[in-house]
Every structure is written in C-alpha cells, then in structure tokens.
Amino acid sequence: MIEKRIFPGISLARRKTRRRLVVGYWAFVLLLVGCASPIVFKHPTVFGVRAWVCINLIVGLTGFLGGNDRGGAVRAFQGRTAGERRTPPDYSFMTVEDVAAKIEAKEQAEKECRLDERDTNLRNAAHFKAYVFMRKSAFFVIFALIALGIPRLSRLEFLREPLLWLLLVVFLSLPQTLILWTEPDMEAPE
Amino acid sequence: MKTEFDFFGKRINIASRTRRRWLLVLIYAQFIGLVIAWFSVYGRSSDSFLIILAFLLLANILGGRSYKRGVVPPFTGGDERERYRRYYAHYVAYKYWDLTLIPALIAVGVRSLPFNPAWHPALQVFLNRLPYGLLVASAIVYFTLPQAVLFWTEGDMEHE
C-alpha cells in the first residue's frame, strides 16, 4: 500500500521515517492555514496575486501523501492506472518496437497500481476510521461556518475560508495519514 | 439490513433492492426539501430548529451510525461480511463526498466578490445565502452517504 521510496529518494520502509514525514506535513499545513487568516485579513494580495490563490496551493500539497493518484507516499486508492479507465489507445502510427515498449511500460504501471486483498481491506478500514473522525470534527466545523454567517459574528467572517480549507485538506489527507502512521516496518528497498 | 420498514405502524416490505432504492430516493427527496426550506428560512432560528429536528427524524429512519431503529443496522458489531461492506461503503462515500464541497467553495468565492448594484435584490440575497445552503446540503450528504451506499448496493433479500 505504501511506496518504498518517494521523491527525493527518501525510503519509507521504516515506520519511524513515515511518522516523521507525516508530522512534518501536518506542521507545514497547519502553519500555512494558521498564517492564512491574518495575512489575508491584512494583505489581500501577495505580489499582485490574490492571496487566496496562493493559499489554495495548500490543497495541492495533499498530492505529496498520494492516495488520490500515483506519485505520492501512498499508492493510488483506486488500484488502477488512469489509462485503464479510457478506451484503448491508438498505436497505429507507432513502430512495432515502440508499441512493445509502450505496452510493457503500461503493464508495469498497472502491476504497480494493483491492490491485493490486504491492501484493499487496509484502504477501506482507513477510510472508515477517517470518516468516523471527520464526522465528529466536521460537524462542529460546518456549524461554525454556518454560524459565521450570522451578522453578530461578522467580525470573525475572515475565519470562514481558512476553516473550509483546513476541513478540505484534513479530509483529503486523513486516510493516507492513518495508513502511513499505522503500517509496520517494511523490507528496505533495493 | 432490515427487510421491513415500519411506517407509523404500517409494515412495508423492503426486501427487494428495487423497493429499497425507491425508499432511498424518497428519503433524499425529503432531504432536498429540507435544504430548500433551510434556504428560505435562513436566519430565523426557530424554523431552523424545526428543520434540524426533521433532518434527525429522517436520519433516524435511514439508520446506520448509532441509530438502532433505522433500516440500516448500526455501524458497530456485525459479522465479518457486514464489517467489510461497511468499510467499503465508507471508502466509496469518502471518495465522492468532497465533490459536494466544490459548489460550496465556488459559492463562497462568488459571494466574496463585490455584487453589481444593478443586480436584482433577490439575486443578491440568493447569492448571499447560497454558500450556507450548499454547506447544509453537503453536511446532509456527509452524514448519510455511507448508509445510502449500503442500502443501495445490498442485493435482494428474503422477506422474513
């Protein structure tokens, strides 16, 4: 379920390394979201670009943990490559050697993406735990967001967007975090 | 999964998948009605309270979570098959729920832009309330989607 090595060559075989990575990731996200409200409140633009456009990049960070697609610390949850969902590609304009290489690369990618029964159960259980946690915390966040729309609380309205973004980032990263945190040590990559 | 639905003392057979799906469609139609009602009474706390009560009643009918009387059994206990199905339903729900936040985020973005004074006042009120209406809809979907997935995907059962 977990990639053994991620960019820039960090081995994820040891649980300790993964936990450090997870702690670093969340510290960074919280720092960004925590800074977001005062920055946006005082400086609506950063170098001429709307501040929220910059802060929206936080969501892009979630790709680092993987899960939603290939390339992150956790393998893609859907267990298949993006190409498998599309119609078969047209190889008619390519040479036989190129087609063979392409098919081999495609099969290799598909093999790397496959999830076995253990991986599937682990993925589903992580989503269940994340959902239960989110259900408890999201309840308060969503009602806080609704409450911020009340005229009496209009002074705190600037908190609305950071809260919404934090909720989204936690939602997008929590199953991956649980998997990275709980999986035992693996064999070291060659 | 229950094979009968108790509707004010009248027992309705929901052993077949088609019947269950119809029941689910009806429940969600009422959820949509509640969101529209919330949208219309926005700011009037007494009416909002009634809407929340109606939502809790509907959620109780659907079951899941810790509701014991709903058509979907509570999310605790059960055999291995039930546990795996529950986990899978949560995975599916988790995968798709964030899509409901996208309209809310867009609505928040639109609301933060200055409105053109030439726009009709009703449109301005609509745009002002839209993020909250969509957030409420999103919350309802969040609290009910795993149950809905379980209810929708379970095959035909034998009626006891």
Short mmCIF file of C-alpha atoms in Angstrom, two decimals:
data_model
loop_
_atom_site.label_atom_id
_atom_site.label_comp_id
_atom_site.label_asym_id
_atom_site.label_seq_id
_atom_site.Cartn_x
_atom_site.Cartn_y
_atom_site.Cartn_z
CA MET A 1 0.00 0.00 0.00
CA ILE A 2 2.94 2.32 0.66
CA GLU A 3 5.58 3.24 -1.89
CA LYS A 4 9.00 2.16 -0.68
CA ARG A 5 10.73 5.26 -1.93
CA ILE A 6 9.48 8.74 -2.75
CA PHE A 7 10.97 11.86 -4.23
CA PRO A 8 13.74 12.91 -3.49
CA GLY A 9 14.86 9.35 -2.73
CA ILE A 10 13.52 9.07 0.82
CA SER A 11 12.96 5.45 1.88
CA LEU A 12 9.58 4.88 3.50
CA ALA A 13 10.33 1.36 4.64
CA ARG A 14 10.65 2.35 8.29
CA ARG A 15 7.61 3.42 10.22
CA LYS A 16 9.66 5.99 12.13
CA THR A 17 10.57 7.81 8.89
CA ARG A 18 6.95 7.77 7.76
CA ARG A 19 5.76 9.19 11.05
CA ARG A 20 8.32 12.00 10.86
CA LEU A 21 7.16 12.73 7.34
CA VAL A 22 3.52 12.84 8.45
CA VAL A 23 4.34 15.14 11.39
CA GLY A 24 6.30 17.47 9.07
CA TYR A 25 3.47 17.53 6.55
CA TRP A 26 0.82 18.44 9.15
CA ALA A 27 3.05 21.02 10.82
CA PHE A 28 3.50 22.68 7.43
CA VAL A 29 -0.21 22.57 6.60
CA LEU A 30 -1.21 23.99 10.00
CA LEU A 31 1.41 26.71 9.72
CA LEU A 32 0.11 27.71 6.29
CA VAL A 33 -3.54 27.69 7.34
CA GLY A 34 -2.73 29.42 10.65
CA CYS A 35 -0.86 32.19 8.86
CA ALA A 36 -3.52 32.43 6.18
CA SER A 37 -6.18 34.28 8.14
CA PRO A 38 -4.04 37.20 9.40
CA ILE A 39 -2.19 37.51 6.08
CA VAL A 40 -5.37 37.59 4.02
CA PHE A 41 -7.01 39.89 6.53
CA LYS A 42 -4.21 42.46 6.22
CA HIS A 43 -2.85 41.84 2.72
CA PRO A 44 -5.46 40.76 0.18
CA THR A 45 -2.76 40.43 -2.49
CA VAL A 46 0.76 38.98 -2.47
CA PHE A 47 3.00 40.36 -5.28
CA GLY A 48 -0.13 41.38 -7.14
CA VAL A 49 -1.72 37.91 -6.95
CA ARG A 50 -4.80 37.45 -4.78
CA ALA A 51 -3.59 35.90 -1.52
CA TRP A 52 -6.21 33.16 -1.60
CA VAL A 53 -4.90 31.95 -4.93
CA CYS A 54 -1.52 31.36 -3.25
CA ILE A 55 -3.07 29.71 -0.22
CA ASN A 56 -5.20 27.45 -2.36
CA LEU A 57 -1.96 25.78 -3.30
CA ILE A 58 -2.19 24.12 0.12
CA VAL A 59 -4.66 21.71 -1.41
CA GLY A 60 -2.01 20.82 -3.98
CA LEU A 61 0.20 19.66 -1.13
CA THR A 62 -2.12 16.75 -0.45
CA GLY A 63 -0.71 15.11 -3.58
CA PHE A 64 2.51 14.56 -1.63
CA LEU A 65 0.86 11.92 0.55
CA GLY A 66 -0.61 10.23 -2.53
CA GLY A 67 -3.70 8.05 -2.46
CA ASN A 68 -5.74 10.01 -4.95
CA ASP A 69 -3.23 9.47 -7.71
CA ARG A 70 0.16 7.92 -8.35
CA GLY A 71 3.41 9.57 -7.30
CA GLY A 72 2.74 10.10 -3.58
CA ALA A 73 3.79 8.19 -0.49
CA VAL A 74 0.65 6.01 -0.57
CA ARG A 75 -0.28 4.09 -3.70
CA ALA A 76 -3.37 5.15 -5.66
CA PHE A 77 -6.51 4.02 -3.81
CA GLN A 78 -8.43 3.04 -6.93
CA GLY A 79 -5.85 0.32 -7.65
CA ARG A 80 -5.61 1.01 -11.37
CA THR A 81 -3.93 3.45 -13.71
CA ALA A 82 -5.77 6.39 -15.24
CA GLY A 83 -5.30 4.80 -18.68
CA GLU A 84 -7.35 1.75 -17.72
CA ARG A 85 -10.47 3.84 -17.49
CA ARG A 86 -10.17 5.18 -21.01
CA THR A 87 -10.72 3.50 -24.37
CA PRO A 88 -7.70 1.55 -25.69
CA PRO A 89 -5.09 3.91 -27.18
CA ASP A 90 -4.40 4.07 -30.90
CA TYR A 91 -0.91 2.68 -31.59
CA SER A 92 -1.30 2.52 -35.40
CA PHE A 93 1.10 5.41 -36.04
CA MET A 94 3.93 3.84 -33.95
CA THR A 95 6.63 1.32 -34.86
CA VAL A 96 6.36 -2.24 -33.56
CA GLU A 97 9.28 -1.69 -31.13
CA ASP A 98 7.71 1.47 -29.74
CA VAL A 99 4.37 -0.27 -29.31
CA ALA A 100 6.05 -3.17 -27.48
CA ALA A 101 7.89 -0.74 -25.17
CA LYS A 102 4.71 1.22 -24.58
CA ILE A 103 2.69 -1.88 -23.74
CA GLU A 104 5.42 -3.15 -21.42
CA ALA A 105 5.52 0.19 -19.58
CA LYS A 106 1.72 0.19 -19.37
CA GLU A 107 1.63 -3.34 -17.94
CA GLN A 108 4.36 -2.44 -15.45
CA ALA A 109 2.42 0.65 -14.32
CA GLU A 110 -0.77 -1.40 -13.97
CA LYS A 111 1.09 -4.05 -11.95
CA GLU A 112 2.47 -1.38 -9.63
CA CYS A 113 -1.02 0.06 -9.13
CA ARG A 114 -2.84 -3.18 -8.33
CA LEU A 115 -4.03 -3.57 -4.77
CA ASP A 116 -4.22 -7.05 -3.28
CA GLU A 117 -6.87 -8.12 -0.76
CA ARG A 118 -4.86 -6.90 2.22
CA ASP A 119 -4.29 -3.51 0.60
CA THR A 120 -7.98 -3.17 -0.25
CA ASN A 121 -9.03 -4.01 3.31
CA LEU A 122 -6.44 -1.63 4.71
CA ARG A 123 -7.64 1.14 2.38
CA ASN A 124 -11.31 0.60 3.28
CA ALA A 125 -10.61 0.39 7.03
CA ALA A 126 -8.52 3.60 6.89
CA HIS A 127 -11.39 5.38 5.13
CA PHE A 128 -13.87 4.11 7.70
CA LYS A 129 -11.73 5.39 10.60
CA ALA A 130 -11.12 8.70 8.83
CA TYR A 131 -14.83 9.07 8.11
CA VAL A 132 -15.79 8.49 11.74
CA PHE A 133 -13.19 11.02 12.92
CA MET A 134 -14.24 13.55 10.29
CA ARG A 135 -17.91 13.09 11.12
CA LYS A 136 -17.22 14.14 14.68
CA SER A 137 -14.99 17.09 13.85
CA ALA A 138 -16.72 18.23 10.62
CA PHE A 139 -19.99 18.58 12.49
CA PHE A 140 -18.52 21.39 14.59
CA VAL A 141 -16.60 22.97 11.71
CA ILE A 142 -19.62 23.08 9.37
CA PHE A 143 -21.83 24.59 12.05
CA ALA A 144 -19.08 27.08 12.91
CA LEU A 145 -19.01 28.03 9.22
CA ILE A 146 -22.77 28.50 9.22
CA ALA A 147 -22.59 30.49 12.48
CA LEU A 148 -20.01 32.82 10.94
CA GLY A 149 -22.71 33.93 8.51
CA ILE A 150 -24.76 35.38 11.38
CA PRO A 151 -24.49 39.22 11.33
CA ARG A 152 -23.43 39.36 15.00
CA LEU A 153 -20.31 37.33 14.19
CA SER A 154 -19.42 39.27 11.04
CA ARG A 155 -16.10 40.40 12.59
CA LEU A 156 -14.92 36.77 12.52
CA GLU A 157 -16.01 36.21 8.95
CA PHE A 158 -12.39 36.10 7.74
CA LEU A 159 -12.05 32.72 9.53
CA ARG A 160 -14.59 31.12 7.22
CA GLU A 161 -12.33 30.32 4.29
CA PRO A 162 -9.34 29.04 6.33
CA LEU A 163 -11.71 26.74 8.21
CA LEU A 164 -13.17 25.46 4.98
CA TRP A 165 -9.73 24.87 3.50
CA LEU A 166 -8.49 23.13 6.64
CA LEU A 167 -11.53 20.87 6.55
CA LEU A 168 -10.85 20.04 2.92
CA VAL A 169 -7.14 19.33 3.49
CA VAL A 170 -7.85 17.14 6.53
CA PHE A 171 -10.49 15.32 4.52
CA LEU A 172 -8.13 14.75 1.58
CA SER A 173 -5.17 13.62 3.71
CA LEU A 174 -6.55 11.72 6.68
CA PRO A 175 -6.79 8.16 5.24
CA GLN A 176 -3.27 8.46 3.83
CA THR A 177 -2.04 9.76 7.18
CA LEU A 178 -3.60 6.82 9.01
CA ILE A 179 -2.06 4.32 6.60
CA LEU A 180 1.40 5.91 6.79
CA TRP A 181 1.19 6.14 10.57
CA THR A 182 -0.04 2.64 11.35
CA GLU A 183 1.62 0.37 8.79
CA PRO A 184 4.52 -1.64 10.32
CA ASP A 185 8.11 -1.57 9.05
CA MET A 186 8.58 -2.97 5.55
CA GLU A 187 11.54 -4.53 3.81
CA ALA A 188 14.05 -1.87 2.80
CA PRO A 189 14.09 -1.02 -0.94
CA GLU A 190 16.96 -2.40 -3.03
CA MET B 1 -30.21 -4.92 6.72
CA LYS B 2 -33.87 -4.84 7.66
CA THR B 3 -36.41 -6.37 5.29
CA GLU B 4 -39.32 -4.35 6.64
CA PHE B 5 -39.81 -0.66 7.15
CA ASP B 6 -42.16 0.40 9.91
CA PHE B 7 -44.06 3.49 8.72
CA PHE B 8 -46.28 4.68 11.59
CA GLY B 9 -47.34 1.13 12.42
CA LYS B 10 -47.70 0.02 8.79
CA ARG B 11 -45.08 -2.55 7.79
CA ILE B 12 -43.65 -2.03 4.32
CA ASN B 13 -41.68 -4.83 2.68
CA ILE B 14 -38.26 -3.60 1.51
CA ALA B 15 -36.62 -6.98 0.92
CA SER B 16 -36.15 -6.33 -2.80
CA ARG B 17 -33.42 -3.99 -3.97
CA THR B 18 -35.83 -2.02 -6.18
CA ARG B 19 -38.09 -1.18 -3.24
CA ARG B 20 -35.12 -0.17 -1.12
CA ARG B 21 -33.87 2.10 -3.87
CA TRP B 22 -37.28 3.76 -4.15
CA LEU B 23 -37.34 4.33 -0.41
CA LEU B 24 -33.87 5.88 -0.57
CA VAL B 25 -34.93 8.17 -3.43
CA LEU B 26 -37.92 9.28 -1.34
CA ILE B 27 -35.74 9.95 1.71
CA TYR B 28 -33.29 12.02 -0.36
CA ALA B 29 -36.15 13.93 -1.99
CA GLN B 30 -37.17 14.95 1.52
CA PHE B 31 -33.61 15.94 2.33
CA ILE B 32 -33.65 18.21 -0.74
CA GLY B 33 -36.91 19.67 0.55
CA LEU B 34 -35.27 20.35 3.90
CA VAL B 35 -32.32 22.12 2.27
CA ILE B 36 -34.71 24.32 0.26
CA ALA B 37 -36.64 25.05 3.47
CA TRP B 38 -33.40 25.96 5.25
CA PHE B 39 -32.56 28.23 2.35
CA SER B 40 -35.91 30.02 2.60
CA VAL B 41 -35.97 30.49 6.39
CA TYR B 42 -32.28 31.43 6.63
CA GLY B 43 -31.65 33.45 9.83
CA ARG B 44 -34.92 32.52 11.56
CA SER B 45 -33.59 30.27 14.30
CA SER B 46 -36.95 28.81 15.43
CA ASP B 47 -37.70 27.50 11.92
CA SER B 48 -34.12 26.27 11.52
CA PHE B 49 -34.55 24.27 14.72
CA LEU B 50 -37.63 22.54 13.29
CA ILE B 51 -35.70 21.74 10.12
CA ILE B 52 -32.87 20.18 12.16
CA LEU B 53 -35.45 18.08 14.04
CA ALA B 54 -36.95 16.91 10.73
CA PHE B 55 -33.45 16.04 9.49
CA LEU B 56 -32.72 13.99 12.64
CA LEU B 57 -36.02 12.15 12.22
CA LEU B 58 -35.19 11.25 8.61
CA ALA B 59 -31.64 10.25 9.58
CA ASN B 60 -33.15 8.00 12.25
CA ILE B 61 -35.29 6.27 9.62
CA LEU B 62 -32.23 5.67 7.44
CA GLY B 63 -30.21 4.32 10.38
CA GLY B 64 -26.50 3.46 10.41
CA ARG B 65 -24.09 5.21 12.80
CA SER B 66 -25.54 4.55 16.28
CA TYR B 67 -29.22 4.54 15.27
CA LYS B 68 -30.71 1.20 16.26
CA ARG B 69 -34.17 1.61 14.77
CA GLY B 70 -33.19 2.56 11.23
CA VAL B 71 -33.38 0.42 8.10
CA VAL B 72 -29.56 0.22 8.01
CA PRO B 73 -28.13 -1.53 11.10
CA PRO B 74 -25.81 0.45 13.43
CA PHE B 75 -22.15 0.73 12.45
CA THR B 76 -20.96 -1.30 15.41
CA GLY B 77 -20.69 -5.06 15.69
CA GLY B 78 -21.93 -7.33 12.92
CA ASP B 79 -20.13 -10.26 11.28
CA GLU B 80 -17.05 -10.06 9.07
CA ARG B 81 -19.05 -9.64 5.86
CA GLU B 82 -21.00 -6.73 7.32
CA ARG B 83 -17.82 -5.10 8.59
CA TYR B 84 -16.11 -5.34 5.22
CA ARG B 85 -19.20 -3.99 3.44
CA ARG B 86 -19.36 -1.12 5.94
CA TYR B 87 -15.70 -0.30 5.36
CA TYR B 88 -16.19 -0.40 1.61
CA ALA B 89 -19.27 1.84 1.82
CA HIS B 90 -17.25 4.37 3.77
CA TYR B 91 -14.46 4.22 1.19
CA VAL B 92 -16.94 4.93 -1.62
CA ALA B 93 -18.62 7.70 0.40
CA TYR B 94 -15.28 9.23 1.26
CA LYS B 95 -14.20 9.19 -2.37
CA TYR B 96 -17.19 11.14 -3.60
CA TRP B 97 -18.23 13.37 -0.73
CA ASP B 98 -15.59 16.05 -1.32
CA LEU B 99 -17.24 16.71 -4.70
CA THR B 100 -20.15 18.23 -2.78
CA LEU B 101 -17.80 20.80 -1.25
CA ILE B 102 -16.77 22.15 -4.66
CA PRO B 103 -20.08 24.00 -5.34
CA ALA B 104 -19.91 25.40 -1.78
CA LEU B 105 -16.36 26.63 -2.37
CA ILE B 106 -17.36 28.25 -5.67
CA ALA B 107 -20.36 29.87 -3.96
CA VAL B 108 -18.08 31.20 -1.18
CA GLY B 109 -15.78 32.65 -3.88
CA VAL B 110 -18.70 34.29 -5.75
CA ARG B 111 -20.07 35.70 -2.50
CA SER B 112 -16.73 37.30 -1.62
CA LEU B 113 -16.76 39.27 -4.90
CA PRO B 114 -18.45 42.71 -4.83
CA PHE B 115 -22.01 42.49 -6.18
CA ASN B 116 -23.03 44.74 -9.03
CA PRO B 117 -25.65 47.19 -7.61
CA ALA B 118 -27.63 46.80 -10.83
CA TRP B 119 -28.36 43.15 -9.98
CA HIS B 120 -31.84 42.36 -8.78
CA PRO B 121 -32.01 42.40 -4.91
CA ALA B 122 -33.46 38.87 -4.92
CA LEU B 123 -30.40 37.62 -6.83
CA GLN B 124 -28.09 39.29 -4.32
CA VAL B 125 -29.94 37.65 -1.42
CA PHE B 126 -29.78 34.31 -3.25
CA LEU B 127 -26.01 34.58 -3.79
CA ASN B 128 -25.56 35.64 -0.18
CA ARG B 129 -27.36 32.58 1.16
CA LEU B 130 -26.14 30.06 -1.40
CA PRO B 131 -22.89 29.02 0.39
CA TYR B 132 -24.79 28.15 3.57
CA GLY B 133 -27.49 26.22 1.71
CA LEU B 134 -24.82 24.24 -0.12
CA LEU B 135 -22.92 23.61 3.11
CA VAL B 136 -26.06 22.27 4.75
CA ALA B 137 -26.65 20.01 1.72
CA SER B 138 -23.05 18.89 1.94
CA ALA B 139 -23.41 18.10 5.65
CA ILE B 140 -26.54 16.04 4.99
CA VAL B 141 -24.79 14.07 2.26
CA TYR B 142 -21.82 13.54 4.55
CA PHE B 143 -23.91 12.15 7.40
CA THR B 144 -26.00 9.86 5.21
CA LEU B 145 -23.86 8.75 2.27
CA PRO B 146 -22.33 5.55 3.75
CA GLN B 147 -25.79 4.37 4.82
CA ALA B 148 -27.13 5.22 1.36
CA VAL B 149 -24.32 3.26 -0.34
CA LEU B 150 -25.02 0.21 1.85
CA PHE B 151 -28.75 0.50 1.30
CA TRP B 152 -28.42 0.99 -2.45
CA THR B 153 -25.91 -1.81 -3.14
CA GLU B 154 -27.25 -4.62 -0.95
CA GLY B 155 -28.77 -7.35 -3.12
CA ASP B 156 -32.30 -8.79 -2.92
CA MET B 157 -33.05 -10.43 0.43
CA GLU B 158 -35.59 -12.97 1.57
CA HIS B 159 -38.56 -11.48 3.32
CA GLU B 160 -38.92 -12.88 6.86
#
